Amino acid sequence: MRNLKLYLVVAVAGIALTGTWALTGLTPSAEAAREEPRGDHWRNHDGHWSFWCEADKRWYYTDGTHWFFHDGKAWEAYRFDKHFGREGFVHGEYKVPDEKVKLVLPRHEVFRR
């Protein structure tokens, strides 16, 4: 009788753990948390906010003074030669720095899928 009770307790605990694992592993909220945002979006990665432009398929970043883009290996000064910044963007007094101007490029990484 004692062994039967022990087997029942182990079986109930195993069923409870299996049920908990199945419910938490298949929830829509867990799947949605892993899903990547689509389209243009901002992301905080490596302590910096960067902007993903879906049309250009690249990251953009501003240090508050200049705009940069990430070419997949390193940051470069952005000269507004792609889609980003053409529509719905107010340049104000900002002028793209001349090629001769020495800029301090960002060193932080970008989010990779």
GROMACS .gro file of C-alpha atoms in nm:
model
  113
    1MET     CA    1   0.000   0.000   0.000
    2ARG     CA    2   0.284   0.231   0.083
    3ASN     CA    3   0.444   0.182  -0.261
    4LEU     CA    4   0.111   0.244  -0.433
    5LYS     CA    5   0.075   0.583  -0.261
    6LEU     CA    6   0.431   0.676  -0.356
    7TYR     CA    7   0.367   0.581  -0.721
    8LEU     CA    8   0.047   0.787  -0.725
    9VAL     CA    9   0.221   1.095  -0.582
   10VAL     CA   10   0.503   1.064  -0.837
   11ALA     CA   11   0.253   1.014  -1.123
   12VAL     CA   12   0.044   1.317  -1.020
   13ALA     CA   13   0.356   1.533  -0.984
   14GLY     CA   14   0.482   1.417  -1.326
   15ILE     CA   15   0.147   1.494  -1.491
   16ALA     CA   16   0.139   1.837  -1.325
   17LEU     CA   17   0.492   1.921  -1.442
   18THR     CA   18   0.422   1.796  -1.795
   19GLY     CA   19   0.101   2.000  -1.812
   20THR     CA   20   0.276   2.314  -1.688
   21TRP     CA   21   0.556   2.269  -1.941
   22ALA     CA   22   0.307   2.215  -2.225
   23LEU     CA   23   0.102   2.523  -2.136
   24THR     CA   24   0.395   2.761  -2.094
   25GLY     CA   25   0.580   2.634  -2.400
   26LEU     CA   26   0.288   2.683  -2.638
   27THR     CA   27   0.137   3.011  -2.525
   28PRO     CA   28   0.077   3.276  -2.793
   29SER     CA   29   0.234   3.546  -2.575
   30ALA     CA   30   0.565   3.358  -2.558
   31GLU     CA   31   0.560   3.319  -2.936
   32ALA     CA   32   0.476   3.688  -2.987
   33ALA     CA   33   0.763   3.795  -2.761
   34ARG     CA   34   1.008   3.612  -2.989
   35GLU     CA   35   0.859   3.760  -3.306
   36GLU     CA   36   1.055   4.042  -3.468
   37PRO     CA   37   0.876   4.372  -3.537
   38ARG     CA   38   0.808   4.426  -3.906
   39GLY     CA   39   0.855   4.743  -4.102
   40ASP     CA   40   1.031   5.055  -3.978
   41HIS     CA   41   1.099   5.048  -3.605
   42TRP     CA   42   1.328   5.173  -3.329
   43ARG     CA   43   1.525   4.933  -3.110
   44ASN     CA   44   1.742   4.988  -2.804
   45HIS     CA   45   2.043   4.762  -2.843
   46ASP     CA   46   2.384   4.786  -2.681
   47GLY     CA   47   2.264   5.094  -2.488
   48HIS     CA   48   2.173   5.301  -2.797
   49TRP     CA   49   1.853   5.363  -2.992
   50SER     CA   50   1.883   5.278  -3.360
   51PHE     CA   51   1.622   5.296  -3.635
   52TRP     CA   52   1.561   5.008  -3.878
   53CYS     CA   53   1.445   5.128  -4.220
   54GLU     CA   54   1.272   4.844  -4.400
   55ALA     CA   55   1.303   5.014  -4.741
   56ASP     CA   56   1.682   5.045  -4.708
   57LYS     CA   57   1.729   4.723  -4.504
   58ARG     CA   58   1.976   4.891  -4.269
   59TRP     CA   59   2.012   5.058  -3.930
   60TYR     CA   60   2.038   5.434  -3.871
   61TYR     CA   61   2.163   5.617  -3.563
   62THR     CA   62   2.205   5.977  -3.455
   63ASP     CA   63   2.434   6.107  -3.185
   64GLY     CA   64   2.223   6.423  -3.168
   65THR     CA   65   2.452   6.605  -3.408
   66HIS     CA   66   2.500   6.377  -3.709
   67TRP     CA   67   2.327   6.078  -3.869
   68PHE     CA   68   2.501   5.747  -3.935
   69PHE     CA   69   2.410   5.417  -4.101
   70HIS     CA   70   2.544   5.068  -4.042
   71ASP     CA   71   2.669   4.888  -4.354
   72GLY     CA   72   2.675   4.549  -4.183
   73LYS     CA   73   3.033   4.588  -4.058
   74ALA     CA   74   3.073   4.945  -3.927
   75TRP     CA   75   2.901   5.281  -3.897
   76GLU     CA   76   2.941   5.543  -4.170
   77ALA     CA   77   2.817   5.901  -4.206
   78TYR     CA   78   2.474   5.906  -4.369
   79ARG     CA   79   2.442   6.147  -4.661
   80PHE     CA   80   2.067   6.098  -4.710
   81ASP     CA   81   2.124   5.905  -5.029
   82LYS     CA   82   1.870   5.629  -4.953
   83HIS     CA   83   1.500   5.620  -4.867
   84PHE     CA   84   1.533   5.717  -4.500
   85GLY     CA   85   1.497   6.091  -4.448
   86ARG     CA   86   1.327   6.164  -4.780
   87GLU     CA   87   0.966   6.166  -4.657
   88GLY     CA   88   0.822   6.272  -4.322
   89PHE     CA   89   1.156   6.395  -4.195
   90VAL     CA   90   1.237   6.756  -4.102
   91HIS     CA   91   1.604   6.835  -4.168
   92GLY     CA   92   1.580   7.177  -4.007
   93GLU     CA   93   1.922   7.343  -4.008
   94TYR     CA   94   2.105   7.012  -4.043
   95LYS     CA   95   2.354   6.991  -4.327
   96VAL     CA   96   2.542   6.676  -4.416
   97PRO     CA   97   2.908   6.722  -4.318
   98ASP     CA   98   3.157   6.760  -4.601
   99GLU     CA   99   3.374   6.460  -4.692
  100LYS     CA  100   3.675   6.644  -4.546
  101VAL     CA  101   3.518   6.675  -4.200
  102LYS     CA  102   3.655   6.415  -3.958
  103LEU     CA  103   3.363   6.254  -3.773
  104VAL     CA  104   3.386   6.033  -3.468
  105LEU     CA  105   3.194   5.725  -3.576
  106PRO     CA  106   2.985   5.527  -3.327
  107ARG     CA  107   3.131   5.201  -3.200
  108HIS     CA  108   2.825   5.023  -3.065
  109GLU     CA  109   2.684   4.718  -3.241
  110VAL     CA  110   2.344   4.678  -3.406
  111PHE     CA  111   2.081   4.415  -3.339
  112ARG     CA  112   2.123   4.110  -3.560
  113ARG     CA  113   1.838   3.867  -3.620
   0.00000   0.00000   0.00000
